[in-house]
PDB file of C-alpha atoms in Angstrom:
ATOM      1  CA  ASN A   1       0.094   0.202  -0.129  1.00 57.00           C
ATOM      2  CA  PRO A   2       1.844   3.628  -0.305  1.00 72.00           C
ATOM      3  CA  ASN A   3       2.293   4.042   3.134  1.00 77.00           C
ATOM      4  CA  LEU A   4       6.059   3.258   4.650  1.00 80.00           C
ATOM      5  CA  TRP A   5       6.020   1.243   7.845  1.00 81.00           C
ATOM      6  CA  ARG A   6       8.688   0.384  10.168  1.00 82.00           C
ATOM      7  CA  TRP A   7       8.904  -2.929  11.947  1.00 80.00           C
ATOM      8  CA  ASP A   8      11.986  -3.778  15.046  1.00 81.00           C
ATOM      9  CA  PRO A   9      13.084  -7.531  14.093  1.00 76.00           C
ATOM     10  CA  ASN A  10      14.665  -7.216  17.490  1.00 83.00           C
ATOM     11  CA  ASN A  11      11.291  -6.849  19.303  1.00 83.00           C
ATOM     12  CA  PRO A  12       9.146  -9.082  16.778  1.00 78.00           C
ATOM     13  CA  SER A  13       6.289  -8.511  19.227  1.00 87.00           C
ATOM     14  CA  LEU A  14       6.032  -5.091  18.858  1.00 87.00           C
ATOM     15  CA  ALA A  15       3.538  -3.555  15.849  1.00 88.00           C
ATOM     16  CA  PRO A  16       4.571  -2.497  12.951  1.00 86.00           C
ATOM     17  CA  VAL A  17       4.651   2.122  13.068  1.00 86.00           C
ATOM     18  CA  LEU A  18       3.653   4.104  10.484  1.00 85.00           C
ATOM     19  CA  VAL A  19       6.460   5.981   9.567  1.00 86.00           C
ATOM     20  CA  GLY A  20       4.172   7.993   6.728  1.00 81.00           C
ATOM     21  CA  THR A  21       2.333   7.861   3.659  1.00 78.00           C
ATOM     22  CA  THR A  22       4.745   7.767   0.057  1.00 79.00           C
ATOM     23  CA  GLY A  23       1.708   9.623  -1.574  1.00 73.00           C
ATOM     24  CA  ILE A  24       2.167   7.411  -4.775  1.00 76.00           C
ATOM     25  CA  GLY A  25      -0.965   6.694  -6.353  1.00 68.00           C
ATOM     26  CA  SER A  26      -0.556   2.816  -6.641  1.00 62.00           C
ATOM     27  CA  THR A  27      -0.951   0.410  -3.624  1.00 59.00           C
ATOM     28  CA  LEU A  28       1.139  -1.667  -5.346  1.00 65.00           C
ATOM     29  CA  VAL A  29       4.604  -0.209  -4.416  1.00 68.00           C
ATOM     30  CA  VAL A  30       5.409  -3.966  -3.541  1.00 71.00           C
ATOM     31  CA  ARG A  31       9.610  -3.562  -4.017  1.00 83.00           C
ATOM     32  CA  LEU A  32      11.905  -1.764  -1.680  1.00 85.00           C
ATOM     33  CA  ALA A  33      15.405  -1.915  -0.579  1.00 90.00           C
ATOM     34  CA  PHE A  34      18.063   0.003   0.828  1.00 90.00           C
ATOM     35  CA  ASP A  35      21.464   0.737  -0.652  1.00 92.00           C
ATOM     36  CA  ALA A  36      24.609   0.652   1.122  1.00 90.00           C
ATOM     37  CA  GLY A  37      24.642   4.321   2.000  1.00 91.00           C
ATOM     38  CA  GLY A  38      20.753   3.863   3.467  1.00 90.00           C
ATOM     39  CA  THR A  39      18.665   5.423   0.396  1.00 93.00           C
ATOM     40  CA  LEU A  40      15.860   3.682   0.995  1.00 91.00           C
ATOM     41  CA  TYR A  41      14.369   2.440  -3.334  1.00 92.00           C
ATOM     42  CA  ALA A  42      11.142   1.870  -4.178  1.00 88.00           C
ATOM     43  CA  MET A  43       9.415   0.330  -7.194  1.00 85.00           C
ATOM     44  CA  ASP A  44       6.009  -0.011  -8.087  1.00 77.00           C
ATOM     45  CA  GLY A  45       4.073  -3.625  -9.005  1.00 72.00           C
ATOM     46  CA  GLY A  46       4.236  -2.515 -12.855  1.00 71.00           C
ATOM     47  CA  SER A  47       7.661  -1.557 -12.600  1.00 71.00           C
ATOM     48  CA  THR A  48       6.556   1.596 -14.565  1.00 82.00           C
ATOM     49  CA  PHE A  49       8.961   3.781 -11.581  1.00 86.00           C
ATOM     50  CA  LEU A  50      11.518   3.758  -9.540  1.00 91.00           C
ATOM     51  CA  TYR A  51      11.475   5.638  -6.564  1.00 90.00           C
ATOM     52  CA  THR A  52      14.004   7.438  -3.883  1.00 92.00           C
ATOM     53  CA  LEU A  53      11.911   7.956  -0.669  1.00 91.00           C
ATOM     54  CA  ASN A  54      12.515   9.221   3.132  1.00 91.00           C
ATOM     55  CA  ALA A  55      13.004   6.873   5.290  1.00 89.00           C
ATOM     56  CA  ALA A  56      12.175   8.840   8.111  1.00 90.00           C
ATOM     57  CA  THR A  57       9.053  10.370   6.396  1.00 90.00           C
ATOM     58  CA  GLY A  58       8.130   7.712   3.657  1.00 87.00           C
ATOM     59  CA  ALA A  59       7.391  10.897   1.383  1.00 88.00           C
ATOM     60  CA  VAL A  60       9.024  10.362  -2.556  1.00 88.00           C
ATOM     61  CA  ILE A  61      12.388  12.017  -3.045  1.00 92.00           C
ATOM     62  CA  SER A  62      12.851  11.379  -6.745  1.00 92.00           C
ATOM     63  CA  GLN A  63      10.310   9.423  -9.104  1.00 90.00           C
ATOM     64  CA  THR A  64      12.280   8.614 -12.166  1.00 92.00           C
ATOM     65  CA  PRO A  65      10.279   6.295 -14.875  1.00 92.00           C
ATOM     66  CA  THR A  66      11.549   2.670 -15.819  1.00 89.00           C
ATOM     67  CA  SER A  67      12.691   1.356 -19.320  1.00 89.00           C
ATOM     68  CA  GLY A  68      13.793  -1.639 -20.257  1.00 88.00           C
ATOM     69  CA  PRO A  69      11.902  -5.026 -21.344  1.00 84.00           C
ATOM     70  CA  ALA A  70       7.917  -5.809 -20.769  1.00 77.00           C
ATOM     71  CA  LEU A  71       7.729  -7.997 -16.918  1.00 76.00           C
ATOM     72  CA  PRO A  72       5.885 -11.056 -16.789  1.00 70.00           C
ATOM     73  CA  THR A  73       2.667 -10.263 -14.660  1.00 63.00           C
ATOM     74  CA  PRO A  74       1.709 -10.878 -12.515  1.00 60.00           C
ATOM     75  CA  ALA A  75       4.252  -8.247 -11.306  1.00 61.00           C
ATOM     76  CA  GLY A  76       5.346  -9.219  -7.306  1.00 71.00           C
ATOM     77  CA  GLY A  77       8.881  -9.457  -6.843  1.00 84.00           C
ATOM     78  CA  ASP A  78      11.117  -7.458  -5.505  1.00 89.00           C
ATOM     79  CA  ILE A  79      14.926  -5.383  -5.614  1.00 92.00           C
ATOM     80  CA  CYS A  80      18.136  -5.924  -3.898  1.00 93.00           C
ATOM     81  CA  PHE A  81      21.165  -4.810  -3.415  1.00 93.00           C
ATOM     82  CA  GLN A  82      24.306  -6.942  -4.007  1.00 93.00           C
ATOM     83  CA  PRO A  83      27.397  -5.923  -1.142  1.00 89.00           C
ATOM     84  CA  GLY A  84      30.170  -4.494  -2.877  1.00 88.00           C
ATOM     85  CA  THR A  85      29.408  -4.381  -5.985  1.00 93.00           C
ATOM     86  CA  GLY A  86      26.101  -2.350  -5.530  1.00 93.00           C
ATOM     87  CA  THR A  87      24.190  -3.449  -7.985  1.00 95.00           C
ATOM     88  CA  MET A  88      20.416  -3.235  -8.144  1.00 95.00           C
ATOM     89  CA  TYR A  89      19.041  -6.782  -8.625  1.00 94.00           C
ATOM     90  CA  MET A  90      15.023  -6.761  -9.233  1.00 92.00           C
ATOM     91  CA  VAL A  91      12.734 -10.893  -9.312  1.00 91.00           C
ATOM     92  CA  ALA A  92       9.579 -10.945 -11.221  1.00 88.00           C
ATOM     93  CA  GLY A  93       7.803 -13.755 -11.621  1.00 87.00           C
ATOM     94  CA  THR A  94      10.533 -16.129 -12.521  1.00 90.00           C
ATOM     95  CA  GLN A  95      13.406 -13.604 -14.022  1.00 91.00           C
ATOM     96  CA  LEU A  96      16.512 -11.574 -12.384  1.00 94.00           C
ATOM     97  CA  TYR A  97      16.779  -7.829 -14.103  1.00 93.00           C
ATOM     98  CA  SER A  98      19.633  -5.263 -12.838  1.00 94.00           C
ATOM     99  CA  VAL A  99      17.910  -2.086 -12.315  1.00 94.00           C
ATOM    100  CA  THR A 100      20.166   1.143 -12.812  1.00 94.00           C
ATOM    101  CA  THR A 101      19.183   4.155 -10.028  1.00 91.00           C
ATOM    102  CA  SER A 102      18.769   5.959 -13.321  1.00 93.00           C
ATOM    103  CA  ALA A 103      15.424   3.257 -13.804  1.00 92.00           C
ATOM    104  CA  VAL A 104      17.273   1.093 -16.742  1.00 94.00           C
ATOM    105  CA  ILE A 105      16.018  -2.290 -16.167  1.00 92.00           C
ATOM    106  CA  THR A 106      17.834  -5.121 -17.953  1.00 93.00           C
ATOM    107  CA  ALA A 107      17.159  -8.953 -17.737  1.00 92.00           C
ATOM    108  CA  VAL A 108      19.999 -10.845 -16.617  1.00 94.00           C
ATOM    109  CA  GLY A 109      22.756 -12.917 -18.722  1.00 84.00           C
ATOM    110  CA  GLY A 110      21.609 -10.492 -21.581  1.00 76.00           C
ATOM    111  CA  GLY A 111      18.788 -13.059 -22.815  1.00 79.00           C
ATOM    112  CA  THR A 112      15.209 -13.087 -20.994  1.00 83.00           C
ATOM    113  CA  GLY A 113      16.496 -13.508 -17.053  1.00 89.00           C
ATOM    114  CA  ILE A 114      15.125 -16.663 -16.618  1.00 91.00           C
ATOM    115  CA  VAL A 115      16.416 -18.306 -13.348  1.00 92.00           C
ATOM    116  CA  SER A 116      16.027 -22.299 -13.606  1.00 92.00           C
ATOM    117  CA  GLY A 117      15.393 -24.762 -11.129  1.00 91.00           C
ATOM    118  CA  LEU A 118      12.850 -22.708  -9.239  1.00 91.00           C
ATOM    119  CA  PRO A 119       9.092 -24.334  -8.639  1.00 88.00           C
ATOM    120  CA  GLY A 120       7.346 -20.424  -8.864  1.00 85.00           C
ATOM    121  CA  SER A 121       7.588 -17.289  -9.112  1.00 86.00           C
ATOM    122  CA  MET A 122      10.080 -14.706  -6.632  1.00 87.00           C
ATOM    123  CA  THR A 123       8.726 -12.726  -4.322  1.00 85.00           C
ATOM    124  CA  GLY A 124      11.489 -11.760  -2.033  1.00 88.00           C
ATOM    125  CA  CYS A 125      15.774 -11.511  -3.025  1.00 91.00           C
ATOM    126  CA  ALA A 126      17.935 -10.746  -0.260  1.00 91.00           C
ATOM    127  CA  PHE A 127      21.888 -11.177  -0.272  1.00 91.00           C
ATOM    128  CA  ASP A 128      23.620 -12.776   2.799  1.00 85.00           C
ATOM    129  CA  ARG A 129      27.090 -12.000   4.006  1.00 81.00           C
ATOM    130  CA  SER A 130      29.046 -14.004   1.188  1.00 85.00           C
ATOM    131  CA  GLY A 131      27.043 -11.973  -1.561  1.00 87.00           C
ATOM    132  CA  ASN A 132      24.825 -14.911  -2.621  1.00 90.00           C
ATOM    133  CA  LEU A 133      21.944 -13.883  -4.019  1.00 93.00           C
ATOM    134  CA  VAL A 134      18.576 -15.620  -1.782  1.00 92.00           C
ATOM    135  CA  VAL A 135      14.992 -15.673  -3.076  1.00 91.00           C
ATOM    136  CA  SER A 136      11.924 -17.048  -1.939  1.00 87.00           C
ATOM    137  CA  PRO A 137       9.787 -18.559  -4.615  1.00 84.00           C
ATOM    138  CA  SER A 138       7.930 -20.799  -2.218  1.00 75.00           C
ATOM    139  CA  THR A 139       7.817 -22.236   0.930  1.00 77.00           C
ATOM    140  CA  SER A 140      11.921 -23.082   0.531  1.00 81.00           C
ATOM    141  CA  LEU A 141      14.790 -20.250  -0.077  1.00 88.00           C
ATOM    142  CA  TYR A 142      16.862 -20.557  -2.915  1.00 91.00           C
ATOM    143  CA  ARG A 143      20.643 -19.548  -3.910  1.00 93.00           C
ATOM    144  CA  VAL A 144      20.664 -17.942  -7.466  1.00 95.00           C
ATOM    145  CA  ASN A 145      23.758 -18.102  -8.977  1.00 94.00           C
ATOM    146  CA  ILE A 146      23.810 -14.994 -10.790  1.00 94.00           C
ATOM    147  CA  GLY A 147      26.315 -15.672 -13.705  1.00 92.00           C
ATOM    148  CA  SER A 148      24.406 -19.526 -14.945  1.00 94.00           C
ATOM    149  CA  LEU A 149      20.825 -17.985 -13.800  1.00 95.00           C
ATOM    150  CA  SER A 150      20.489 -21.366 -11.824  1.00 95.00           C
ATOM    151  CA  ALA A 151      19.152 -21.789  -8.885  1.00 94.00           C
ATOM    152  CA  THR A 152      19.305 -24.313  -5.833  1.00 93.00           C
ATOM    153  CA  SER A 153      17.154 -25.064  -2.686  1.00 90.00           C
ATOM    154  CA  MET A 154      18.739 -24.052   0.650  1.00 86.00           C
ATOM    155  CA  GLY A 155      16.516 -26.755   2.180  1.00 79.00           C
ATOM    156  CA  ALA A 156      14.967 -24.165   4.866  1.00 65.00           C
ATOM    157  CA  ASN A 157      11.061 -25.729   4.526  1.00 69.00           C
ATOM    158  CA  ALA A 158       8.740 -22.944   6.245  1.00 64.00           C
ATOM    159  CA  GLY A 159       5.578 -24.455   5.781  1.00 65.00           C
ATOM    160  CA  THR A 160       4.153 -22.045   4.715  1.00 66.00           C
ATOM    161  CA  ALA A 161       5.421 -19.276   1.862  1.00 66.00           C
ATOM    162  CA  TRP A 162       8.180 -17.021   3.065  1.00 68.00           C
ATOM    163  CA  GLY A 163       7.086 -13.773   0.805  1.00 68.00           C
ATOM    164  CA  ASP A 164       9.280 -10.562   1.137  1.00 70.00           C
ATOM    165  CA  ILE A 165      12.892 -11.090   2.406  1.00 73.00           C
ATOM    166  CA  GLY A 166      13.955  -7.883   3.495  1.00 64.00           C
ATOM    167  CA  THR A 167      17.545  -6.515   3.578  1.00 50.00           C
ATOM    168  CA  ALA A 168      18.665  -3.427   5.972  1.00 40.00           C
ATOM    169  CA  PRO A 169      21.419  -0.960   5.874  1.00 39.00           C
ATOM    170  CA  GLY A 170      24.506  -1.561   7.980  1.00 41.00           C
ATOM    171  CA  ARG A 171      23.303  -4.993   9.089  1.00 44.00           C
ATOM    172  CA  ASP A 172      26.524  -7.662   9.759  1.00 44.00           C
ATOM    173  CA  ALA A 173      24.413 -10.756  10.180  1.00 46.00           C
ATOM    174  CA  ASP A 174      24.148 -13.657   7.903  1.00 50.00           C
ATOM    175  CA  LEU A 175      20.604 -14.317   6.425  1.00 51.00           C
ATOM    176  CA  THR A 176      18.705 -15.714   9.039  1.00 51.00           C
ATOM    177  CA  LEU A 177      15.021 -15.607   9.070  1.00 48.00           C
ATOM    178  CA  THR A 178      12.162 -16.988  11.676  1.00 41.00           C
ATOM    179  CA  LYS A 179       8.581 -17.667  10.645  1.00 37.00           C
TER     180      LYS A 179
END
């Protein structure tokens, strides 16, 4: 929805806190990620705009129209930044894309960007401490080799769909998720 919420993973019993309203006309702002410098980026479900948001108020700082290939539908997915390189990646359906901060979307691998070995559409992405891309297409997490576009199950079965697996600036811990 067009609201930005803050949740404290160190105190999971506390309810999320409303930071503010983005002012974005779409209720499908489904992709959010912080870069290494702490800038909060967002993308709508149709991938028509890349936004930078004020993390303290939720307000839109900038809105840039995207350019690139037609994306799969439904248009869920996520964005995440690769540590070290600062490359923004987007997952949509079973495809992997890179996105520049000027909103140019490119299929990874120069072709369609389709990731093999997945049981369904990816809904979340994050990088672990070793720099591996981790995605959540189902009740299990998968590690994606960006070079070969192949996915391998990590064997973590939640019993329910994982959904988004967010990242936060300055986190040093390895990827740890609890449902």
